[in-house]
Amino acid sequence: MAVTESQEGHHAHHGHHAHGKPEELSAAYARAFEQAVPWPGRQVVSVNLEASEFDWEFTPGQTTRVWGFNGSIPGPTIEARVGDVLEIRLTNKLNEPTAVHWHGLRVPAAMDGTDMVQRPLNPSESFTYRFVVPDAGTFWYHPHVNETVQMERGLYGAMVIRNDDEPVFDAERVLIFDDVGLDDEGQIKPPGWWKEWHNGRVGNTRLLNGKSEPTLEIAAGQIERWRFINASSARFIKLSIGERPFTVIGTDGGLISAPYTTKDFLLAPADRVEIAVGPFTAGETITVESLKYTRGAFEIPKTQPFATIVVGPKKPSRAVIPPVLRIIEPLADRTATPTRVVKLGFKLSLEHGVDFTINKETHHHAESCKVGELQVWDVVNGSPVDHPFHLHGFFFQVLEVNGEPPEFQSWEDTVNVPAKGRVRIAWIPDDRPGEWMYHCHILEHHAAGMMAHFDVVR
Ligand SMILES: [Cu+2]
C-alpha cells in the first residue's frame, strides 16, 4: 500500500486499519450498501465527487495551486431530504491516498470514511459510499487522511439535509469559514514547525466560501437563514454580524429547542451554527467578523473581518421564526454520574515538540460502548489550550460546560472544551455497531495523537 510519509507516522500508531482494494468490500460495507434504502416517498440522490489539484483564486488576480472537490473551494454543496439515500461516487485524482468522512451524519460505521473502516483510495481509484441521511441539519464532508495537508489545501464541502417542515425564511445560504497559510508567491506553505503543531495552523489569509473577504448582498427588510461551518484547521471564530443581535436557530445536529438571540457565537473548528440574519436597512454596510477570543495558544487575540454585507433595496419579507423549533428531551440530568472520563492532555515529544493525548496515550484505545446504554462522559481538558472535541457518527447533548448548563437544548457532534475546563456530555449509541472514534478537531492535535478508537457493540 502506497502511503505518503505523513501518513506512515499516523498509521504506525494503530494497527487495525482496513486493507484490500476499495472494490473488495468488507462484509460490513456490503451489508450497509445493500441496506441503504430510501424511506417511503424519498429518493436516491447521486453525486460524483472528484478530488484533484487545480488553480484557484483566493484573492482576485493571484493564482494558488490547491486541492479540492470538483474544481472548486469549497466543493459542491450536497443537498438531500431526510430519508433520502445519498450515493456518492468518489474518484481520487490526487497523487496520494484519500477517503471522505461525512462529518455529523449518522451513517453506518462502514461508511464513516476513516482508515479504520476502509482502505483509503489510491490515486485514480474510485469508490462509492451509499447511506440514508436520517437527520436534517448542516453537515460537511472532508478527507480523514493526511488532513493537515488535504483540508488545508481545500478539500471540504457542505451538506444540507432538509425536513419537510423547515421554518420559512426569505433566502438561505451556506457560508464556510476557513483560512490558508500563503507564502510570498501566493502558494500554500508546507506544514510548519513546533509552534504550528502546538497551536494548530492558523493561516494568514481568511476565507469565506473559498474567497478572501467577499461581499455579500442582502435585501433590506428580509430575514435570511445562514448556515455557517468552520472548516479551518485551528482557527476559533467568535462570530459577529457587525456586533448586532442575531438569532441562533440550529447547531451541529440541526434545529435547537427554541430561538436564542445573541451578539456573538463561538465556532470552534468543525462547529456549525444556523442563524437568522436581518432585517437590515437599505444602504447599510455590515462586517461579518470574528471577535477577540483567547484559546490559550501562543497568539494575540484580534478582531478580524471575513466578509462585508451590503444591504440593497427593500423587499417584502415572509420569514417567520417559530417560538418553538423542536422538542429535545434531555437524555440525562446534569448531576448524572459519569460513565467515562476522557482526559485531554499533552506530553513532550522529540518528533513534534509536543504530543497530544487522550487518557495519557496518543491514539488511545478506549473501552467499547453498548447499543442503547446511556453514556455520560466528562471530557476534562488538563492542558492550557482549548480543544474542540468531536465524536464520530453520533450526536450528544451538552449537560455542562465548566459546571454551567448550556443556554439551549441541542444536539452536537463537536463541542469546545475550554483550556483547563470540563464538559459533561450525554449520548446513547443507537444500533450502528462498529469501529468509531473521537478526537480533537484541531487537525494538528488530531495528527499528534489526540484521538481515541472505540467500538460500539450489541
Ligand atoms: Cu486540540
Coordinates of C-alpha atoms and ligand atoms in Angstrom, one line a residue:
M1 CA 0.0 0.0 0.0
A2 CA 1.4 3.3 -1.1
V3 CA 1.3 5.9 1.6
T4 CA 2.9 9.3 1.9
E5 CA 5.4 10.0 4.6
S6 CA 3.0 12.0 6.7
Q7 CA 0.5 9.1 6.7
E8 CA 3.1 6.5 7.8
G9 CA 3.6 8.3 11.1
H10 CA -0.2 8.3 11.6
H11 CA -0.7 4.7 10.7
A12 CA 2.2 3.5 12.8
H13 CA 0.2 4.2 15.9
H14 CA -2.7 1.9 15.3
G15 CA -2.6 -1.4 13.5
H16 CA -6.1 -2.2 12.5
H17 CA -7.0 0.0 9.6
A18 CA -8.8 -1.8 6.7
H19 CA -6.8 -3.5 4.0
G20 CA -7.8 -4.7 0.5
K21 CA -8.9 -2.9 -2.6
P22 CA -11.8 -0.5 -2.3
E23 CA -13.8 -2.7 -4.6
E24 CA -13.1 -5.8 -2.4
L25 CA -15.8 -4.6 0.0
S26 CA -15.9 -5.8 3.6
A27 CA -18.9 -7.7 4.7
A28 CA -20.0 -4.8 6.9
Y29 CA -19.6 -2.4 3.9
A30 CA -21.6 -4.7 1.6
R31 CA -24.4 -5.0 4.1
A32 CA -24.6 -1.3 4.7
F33 CA -24.6 -0.6 1.0
E34 CA -27.5 -3.1 0.4
Q35 CA -29.5 -1.8 3.4
A36 CA -29.4 1.8 2.2
V37 CA -33.0 2.1 1.0
P38 CA -34.8 5.4 0.8
W39 CA -37.7 6.0 3.3
P40 CA -41.2 5.9 1.7
G41 CA -41.6 8.7 -0.8
R42 CA -37.9 9.5 -0.8
Q43 CA -35.3 9.0 -3.4
V44 CA -31.7 8.2 -4.2
V45 CA -29.6 11.3 -4.7
S46 CA -26.4 10.5 -6.8
V47 CA -23.4 12.7 -6.5
N48 CA -19.9 12.5 -8.1
L49 CA -17.0 13.9 -6.2
E50 CA -13.6 14.2 -7.8
A51 CA -10.6 15.2 -5.6
S52 CA -7.9 16.8 -7.7
E53 CA -5.3 19.5 -7.9
F54 CA -6.1 22.8 -9.8
D55 CA -5.6 26.6 -9.8
W56 CA -7.8 28.7 -7.6
E57 CA -8.0 32.5 -6.9
F58 CA -8.5 33.0 -3.2
T59 CA -7.8 36.7 -4.0
P60 CA -8.6 38.1 -7.5
G61 CA -5.6 38.1 -9.7
Q62 CA -3.5 35.7 -7.5
T63 CA -3.4 32.1 -8.5
T64 CA -2.8 29.3 -6.0
R65 CA -2.2 25.6 -6.6
V66 CA -4.9 23.9 -4.5
W67 CA -6.6 20.6 -3.9
G68 CA -10.4 20.4 -3.9
F69 CA -13.5 18.6 -5.0
N70 CA -15.0 19.1 -8.5
G71 CA -12.6 22.0 -9.2
S72 CA -13.8 24.4 -6.6
I73 CA -13.2 25.5 -3.0
P74 CA -15.4 24.7 -1.2
G75 CA -16.6 21.6 -3.1
P76 CA -20.2 21.3 -4.2
T77 CA -22.9 21.6 -1.5
I78 CA -24.6 18.2 -1.3
E79 CA -28.3 18.6 -0.7
A80 CA -30.9 16.0 0.2
R81 CA -34.1 15.4 2.2
V82 CA -34.3 13.4 5.4
G83 CA -34.8 9.8 4.4
D84 CA -33.1 10.1 1.0
V85 CA -30.2 7.8 0.1
L86 CA -27.0 9.6 -0.8
E87 CA -25.0 7.6 -3.3
I88 CA -21.6 9.4 -3.6
R89 CA -19.0 8.2 -6.0
L90 CA -15.6 9.5 -5.0
T91 CA -12.7 9.5 -7.5
N92 CA -9.2 10.2 -6.4
K93 CA -7.3 12.3 -8.9
L94 CA -4.7 13.4 -6.3
N95 CA -1.2 11.8 -6.2
E96 CA -1.8 10.5 -2.7
P97 CA -4.4 8.3 -1.0
T98 CA -7.7 9.9 0.2
A99 CA -11.1 9.0 1.6
V100 CA -14.1 11.1 2.7
H101 CA -15.7 11.4 6.1
W102 CA -19.3 12.7 6.3
H103 CA -19.0 14.9 9.4
G104 CA -22.0 14.7 11.7
L105 CA -24.1 12.3 9.6
R106 CA -25.3 9.2 11.5
V107 CA -24.1 6.7 8.9
P108 CA -23.3 3.0 9.4
A109 CA -19.7 2.6 10.7
A110 CA -18.6 1.1 7.4
M111 CA -19.4 4.4 5.6
D112 CA -17.6 6.7 8.1
G113 CA -14.7 7.2 5.7
T114 CA -11.9 6.7 8.3
D115 CA -8.9 4.5 7.7
M116 CA -10.3 2.2 10.4
V117 CA -13.2 1.2 8.2
Q118 CA -11.9 1.5 4.7
R119 CA -8.5 1.4 2.9
P120 CA -8.1 4.9 1.5
L121 CA -8.4 5.2 -2.3
N122 CA -5.1 5.2 -4.1
P123 CA -4.5 7.7 -7.0
S124 CA -7.0 7.1 -9.8
E125 CA -9.3 4.7 -7.8
S126 CA -13.0 5.3 -7.3
F127 CA -15.3 4.2 -4.5
T128 CA -19.0 4.5 -3.9
Y129 CA -20.5 5.5 -0.5
R130 CA -24.2 4.8 0.0
F131 CA -26.2 5.6 3.1
V132 CA -29.6 7.1 4.3
V133 CA -29.5 10.6 5.7
P134 CA -31.6 10.4 8.9
D135 CA -31.3 13.9 10.2
A136 CA -31.9 17.5 9.0
G137 CA -29.1 20.0 9.5
T138 CA -25.9 21.5 8.3
F139 CA -23.1 19.0 7.9
W140 CA -19.9 18.8 5.9
Y141 CA -17.5 16.4 4.2
H142 CA -13.8 16.3 4.2
P143 CA -10.9 13.7 4.0
H144 CA -9.9 11.8 7.0
V145 CA -6.4 11.0 5.6
N146 CA -3.4 13.3 5.9
E147 CA -5.9 16.0 7.0
T148 CA -3.4 18.7 7.9
V149 CA -2.4 18.8 4.3
Q150 CA -5.6 17.8 2.4
M151 CA -8.0 20.0 4.3
E152 CA -5.6 22.9 4.4
R153 CA -5.3 22.8 0.6
G154 CA -9.1 23.0 0.2
L155 CA -10.7 19.5 0.3
Y156 CA -14.0 20.1 2.0
G157 CA -17.7 21.0 1.2
A158 CA -21.1 21.4 2.9
M159 CA -24.0 19.1 3.2
V160 CA -27.5 20.4 3.8
I161 CA -30.2 18.0 4.7
R162 CA -33.8 19.3 4.9
N163 CA -37.0 18.2 6.5
D164 CA -40.5 18.8 5.1
D165 CA -41.4 21.3 7.7
E166 CA -38.4 23.7 7.8
P167 CA -39.0 27.3 9.2
V168 CA -39.7 29.8 6.4
F169 CA -37.1 32.4 5.5
D170 CA -36.7 34.8 2.6
A171 CA -33.5 33.1 1.5
E172 CA -30.9 30.7 2.7
R173 CA -27.1 30.4 2.2
V174 CA -24.2 28.2 3.3
L175 CA -21.1 30.1 4.4
I176 CA -17.9 28.2 5.1
F177 CA -15.1 29.8 7.2
D178 CA -11.6 28.7 6.5
D179 CA -8.1 30.2 6.4
V180 CA -5.0 29.3 4.4
G181 CA -1.3 30.0 5.0
L182 CA 0.1 31.5 1.8
D183 CA 3.8 32.4 1.0
D184 CA 5.0 35.4 -0.8
E185 CA 4.2 33.8 -4.2
G186 CA 0.7 33.0 -3.1
Q187 CA 1.3 29.3 -2.7
I188 CA 0.3 27.2 0.3
K189 CA 3.1 26.9 2.8
P190 CA 4.2 23.4 3.8
P191 CA 3.3 22.4 7.4
G192 CA 5.3 24.4 9.9
W193 CA 7.5 23.6 12.9
W194 CA 6.6 23.1 16.5
K195 CA 4.5 26.2 17.1
E196 CA 2.2 25.2 14.4
W197 CA 1.9 21.7 16.0
H198 CA 1.2 23.3 19.3
N199 CA -1.4 25.9 18.2
G200 CA -2.6 24.2 15.0
R201 CA -2.2 26.1 11.7
V202 CA -3.9 29.5 11.6
G203 CA -3.3 30.8 8.1
N204 CA -2.6 34.4 7.1
T205 CA -5.5 34.5 4.6
R206 CA -9.0 34.4 5.9
L207 CA -11.7 32.8 3.6
L208 CA -15.4 32.7 3.3
N209 CA -16.6 30.2 0.7
G210 CA -13.1 30.0 -0.7
K211 CA -12.6 33.7 -1.2
S212 CA -10.7 36.3 0.7
E213 CA -13.1 38.8 2.3
P214 CA -16.0 38.6 -0.2
T215 CA -19.0 40.9 -0.4
L216 CA -22.5 39.5 0.4
E217 CA -25.6 41.3 -0.8
I218 CA -28.9 41.1 1.1
A219 CA -32.2 42.9 0.5
A220 CA -33.3 45.4 3.2
G221 CA -36.3 44.2 5.3
Q222 CA -35.6 40.5 4.7
I223 CA -34.5 37.7 7.1
E224 CA -32.3 35.0 5.8
R225 CA -31.1 31.7 7.2
W226 CA -27.4 31.5 7.2
R227 CA -25.7 28.1 7.7
F228 CA -22.1 28.6 8.9
I229 CA -19.4 25.9 9.0
N230 CA -16.0 26.4 10.5
A231 CA -13.7 24.3 8.2
S232 CA -10.4 25.8 9.3
S233 CA -7.6 23.7 10.8
A234 CA -7.3 25.5 14.1
R235 CA -9.0 28.9 14.0
F236 CA -11.6 29.7 16.5
I237 CA -14.3 32.1 15.2
K238 CA -16.3 34.2 17.6
L239 CA -18.9 35.1 15.0
S240 CA -20.3 38.6 15.0
I241 CA -22.5 40.3 12.4
G242 CA -21.4 43.8 12.9
E243 CA -21.9 43.4 16.7
R244 CA -25.7 43.4 16.1
P245 CA -28.1 40.8 17.6
F246 CA -28.8 37.7 15.6
T247 CA -30.9 34.6 16.4
V248 CA -29.4 31.2 16.6
I249 CA -31.8 28.5 15.3
G250 CA -29.6 25.5 14.8
T251 CA -26.2 24.0 15.6
D252 CA -24.3 20.7 14.7
G253 CA -27.3 18.4 14.8
G254 CA -30.0 20.6 13.3
L255 CA -32.6 22.9 14.9
I256 CA -32.2 23.8 18.6
S257 CA -35.1 23.8 21.1
A258 CA -36.0 27.5 20.8
P259 CA -34.5 30.6 19.1
Y260 CA -31.7 32.1 21.0
T261 CA -30.7 35.7 20.5
T262 CA -27.1 36.8 21.0
K263 CA -24.5 39.2 19.6
D264 CA -21.7 36.6 19.2
F265 CA -21.3 32.8 18.9
L266 CA -18.1 30.8 19.2
L267 CA -17.5 28.4 16.4
A268 CA -14.6 26.1 17.2
P269 CA -13.0 24.1 14.3
A270 CA -15.7 21.8 12.8
D271 CA -18.6 23.5 14.5
R272 CA -21.7 24.7 12.7
V273 CA -24.3 27.3 13.6
E274 CA -27.5 28.3 11.8
I275 CA -28.7 31.9 12.4
A276 CA -31.5 34.2 11.3
V277 CA -29.9 37.3 9.9
G278 CA -31.6 40.7 9.4
P279 CA -33.7 42.7 8.8
F280 CA -31.3 45.5 7.8
T281 CA -31.9 48.9 6.3
A282 CA -31.1 49.8 2.7
G283 CA -27.6 51.3 2.2
E284 CA -26.1 49.8 5.4
T285 CA -22.7 48.1 5.3
I286 CA -22.1 45.4 7.9
T287 CA -19.0 43.3 8.6
V288 CA -19.1 39.6 9.2
E289 CA -16.2 39.2 11.7
S290 CA -14.5 37.1 14.3
L291 CA -14.2 38.9 17.6
K292 CA -11.2 38.6 20.0
Y293 CA -11.1 35.2 21.7
T294 CA -8.4 33.7 23.9
R295 CA -8.0 30.0 23.5
G296 CA -4.7 29.7 25.3
A297 CA -2.5 29.4 22.3
F298 CA 0.6 31.5 21.5
E299 CA -1.3 34.1 19.5
I300 CA -2.6 37.6 20.1
P301 CA -6.4 37.7 20.0
K302 CA -7.7 40.1 17.3
T303 CA -11.0 41.1 15.8
Q304 CA -10.8 40.1 12.1
P305 CA -13.1 40.6 9.2
F306 CA -14.3 37.7 7.0
A307 CA -16.8 39.4 4.7
T308 CA -18.8 42.6 4.0
I309 CA -22.6 42.7 3.9
V310 CA -24.0 45.3 1.6
V311 CA -27.7 46.0 2.1
G312 CA -29.7 46.6 -1.1
P313 CA -33.2 48.0 -1.8
K314 CA -36.1 46.9 0.4
K315 CA -38.1 43.7 -0.4
P316 CA -41.1 42.3 1.4
S317 CA -40.5 39.5 4.0
R318 CA -42.3 36.3 4.6
A319 CA -39.9 35.0 7.2
V320 CA -41.4 33.5 10.4
I321 CA -39.2 32.3 13.3
P322 CA -41.4 29.9 15.4
P323 CA -41.1 30.3 19.2
V324 CA -40.5 26.5 19.5
L325 CA -38.2 25.0 16.9
R326 CA -38.1 21.4 18.1
I327 CA -38.7 19.2 21.1
I328 CA -35.5 17.9 22.5
E329 CA -35.9 15.6 25.5
P330 CA -32.9 15.7 27.9
L331 CA -31.0 12.4 28.0
A332 CA -29.7 12.9 31.5
D333 CA -29.6 15.3 34.4
R334 CA -26.6 17.4 35.0
T335 CA -25.9 15.5 38.2
A336 CA -25.8 12.1 36.4
T337 CA -22.8 10.0 37.4
P338 CA -20.2 10.0 34.5
T339 CA -19.7 6.6 32.9
R340 CA -16.4 7.7 31.4
V341 CA -13.7 10.3 31.9
V342 CA -12.0 11.5 28.7
K343 CA -8.8 13.3 29.7
L344 CA -7.3 15.6 27.0
G345 CA -3.6 16.2 27.7
F346 CA -0.2 16.6 26.2
K347 CA 3.4 15.4 26.7
L348 CA 6.7 16.5 25.3
S349 CA 7.9 14.8 22.2
L350 CA 11.1 14.8 20.2
E351 CA 9.3 14.4 16.9
H352 CA 6.7 17.2 17.3
G353 CA 7.9 19.2 20.3
V354 CA 4.6 18.2 21.9
D355 CA 2.3 15.2 21.5
F356 CA -1.4 15.4 22.3
T357 CA -3.0 12.6 24.3
I358 CA -6.3 11.1 25.4
N359 CA -6.1 9.4 28.8
K360 CA -2.3 9.8 28.6
E361 CA -2.0 7.9 25.3
T362 CA -1.6 9.1 21.7
H363 CA -4.1 7.2 19.5
H364 CA -5.8 5.8 22.6
H365 CA -7.8 2.6 22.5
A366 CA -10.9 3.3 24.6
E367 CA -13.4 0.9 26.1
S368 CA -16.4 -0.1 24.0
C369 CA -20.0 1.2 24.3
K370 CA -23.1 -0.9 24.3
V371 CA -26.0 -0.1 22.0
G372 CA -28.8 1.5 23.9
E373 CA -26.8 2.2 27.1
L374 CA -26.7 5.8 28.3
Q375 CA -23.2 7.4 28.1
V376 CA -22.4 10.3 30.4
W377 CA -18.9 11.4 29.6
D378 CA -16.8 14.0 31.4
V379 CA -14.3 15.5 28.9
V380 CA -11.6 17.0 31.0
N381 CA -9.0 19.3 29.5
G382 CA -5.8 19.2 31.5
S383 CA -3.9 21.4 29.0
P384 CA -3.6 25.2 28.8
V385 CA -5.3 25.3 25.3
D386 CA -8.9 24.8 24.2
H387 CA -9.7 21.6 22.3
P388 CA -12.8 21.1 20.1
F389 CA -13.9 17.5 21.0
H390 CA -15.6 15.6 18.0
L391 CA -17.5 12.4 18.3
H392 CA -17.9 10.5 15.1
G393 CA -21.3 9.1 14.0
F394 CA -23.5 10.1 17.0
F395 CA -25.0 13.2 18.4
F396 CA -24.6 14.1 22.1
Q397 CA -26.2 16.6 24.4
V398 CA -24.1 19.0 26.4
L399 CA -25.1 18.9 30.1
E400 CA -22.5 21.3 31.5
V401 CA -19.5 23.4 30.4
N402 CA -17.3 24.2 33.4
G403 CA -20.3 23.4 35.7
E404 CA -22.8 25.6 33.9
P405 CA -25.7 24.3 31.8
P406 CA -25.9 25.4 28.1
E407 CA -28.1 28.3 27.0
F408 CA -30.4 26.0 25.0
Q409 CA -31.1 22.3 24.3
S410 CA -29.3 21.0 21.2
W411 CA -27.7 18.0 19.5
E412 CA -24.0 18.3 18.9
D413 CA -21.1 16.3 17.4
T414 CA -18.4 18.9 18.3
V415 CA -18.0 20.8 21.5
N416 CA -15.2 23.1 22.6
V417 CA -13.6 22.0 25.8
P418 CA -12.0 25.2 27.3
A419 CA -8.4 25.2 28.5
K420 CA -8.2 23.6 31.9
G421 CA -12.0 23.1 31.6
R422 CA -14.6 20.3 31.8
V423 CA -17.5 19.5 29.6
R424 CA -20.1 16.9 30.5
I425 CA -22.0 15.2 27.6
A426 CA -24.7 12.6 27.3
W427 CA -25.5 10.3 24.4
I428 CA -26.9 6.9 23.6
P429 CA -25.4 4.7 20.9
D430 CA -28.2 3.7 18.5
D431 CA -28.0 0.4 16.7
R432 CA -24.9 1.0 14.5
P433 CA -22.2 -1.2 15.8
G434 CA -18.7 -1.0 14.6
E435 CA -15.5 1.0 14.9
W436 CA -15.8 4.6 15.8
M437 CA -13.6 7.4 17.1
Y438 CA -13.5 10.7 19.0
H439 CA -10.8 13.3 18.6
C440 CA -9.7 16.9 18.8
H441 CA -10.7 18.7 15.6
I442 CA -7.6 21.0 15.6
L443 CA -6.1 19.0 12.8
E444 CA -2.5 19.1 14.1
H445 CA -3.6 17.9 17.5
H446 CA -5.5 15.0 16.0
A447 CA -2.4 14.1 13.9
A448 CA -0.2 14.4 17.0
G449 CA -2.3 11.8 18.8
M450 CA -5.3 13.4 20.5
M451 CA -7.8 10.8 19.4
A452 CA -9.3 7.6 20.6
H453 CA -10.8 4.5 18.9
F454 CA -13.7 2.6 20.4
D455 CA -16.2 0.0 19.4
V456 CA -20.0 0.2 19.6
V457 CA -21.1 -3.3 20.4
R458 CA -24.5 -5.0 20.6
Ligands
CU1 CU -6.7 20.1 20.4

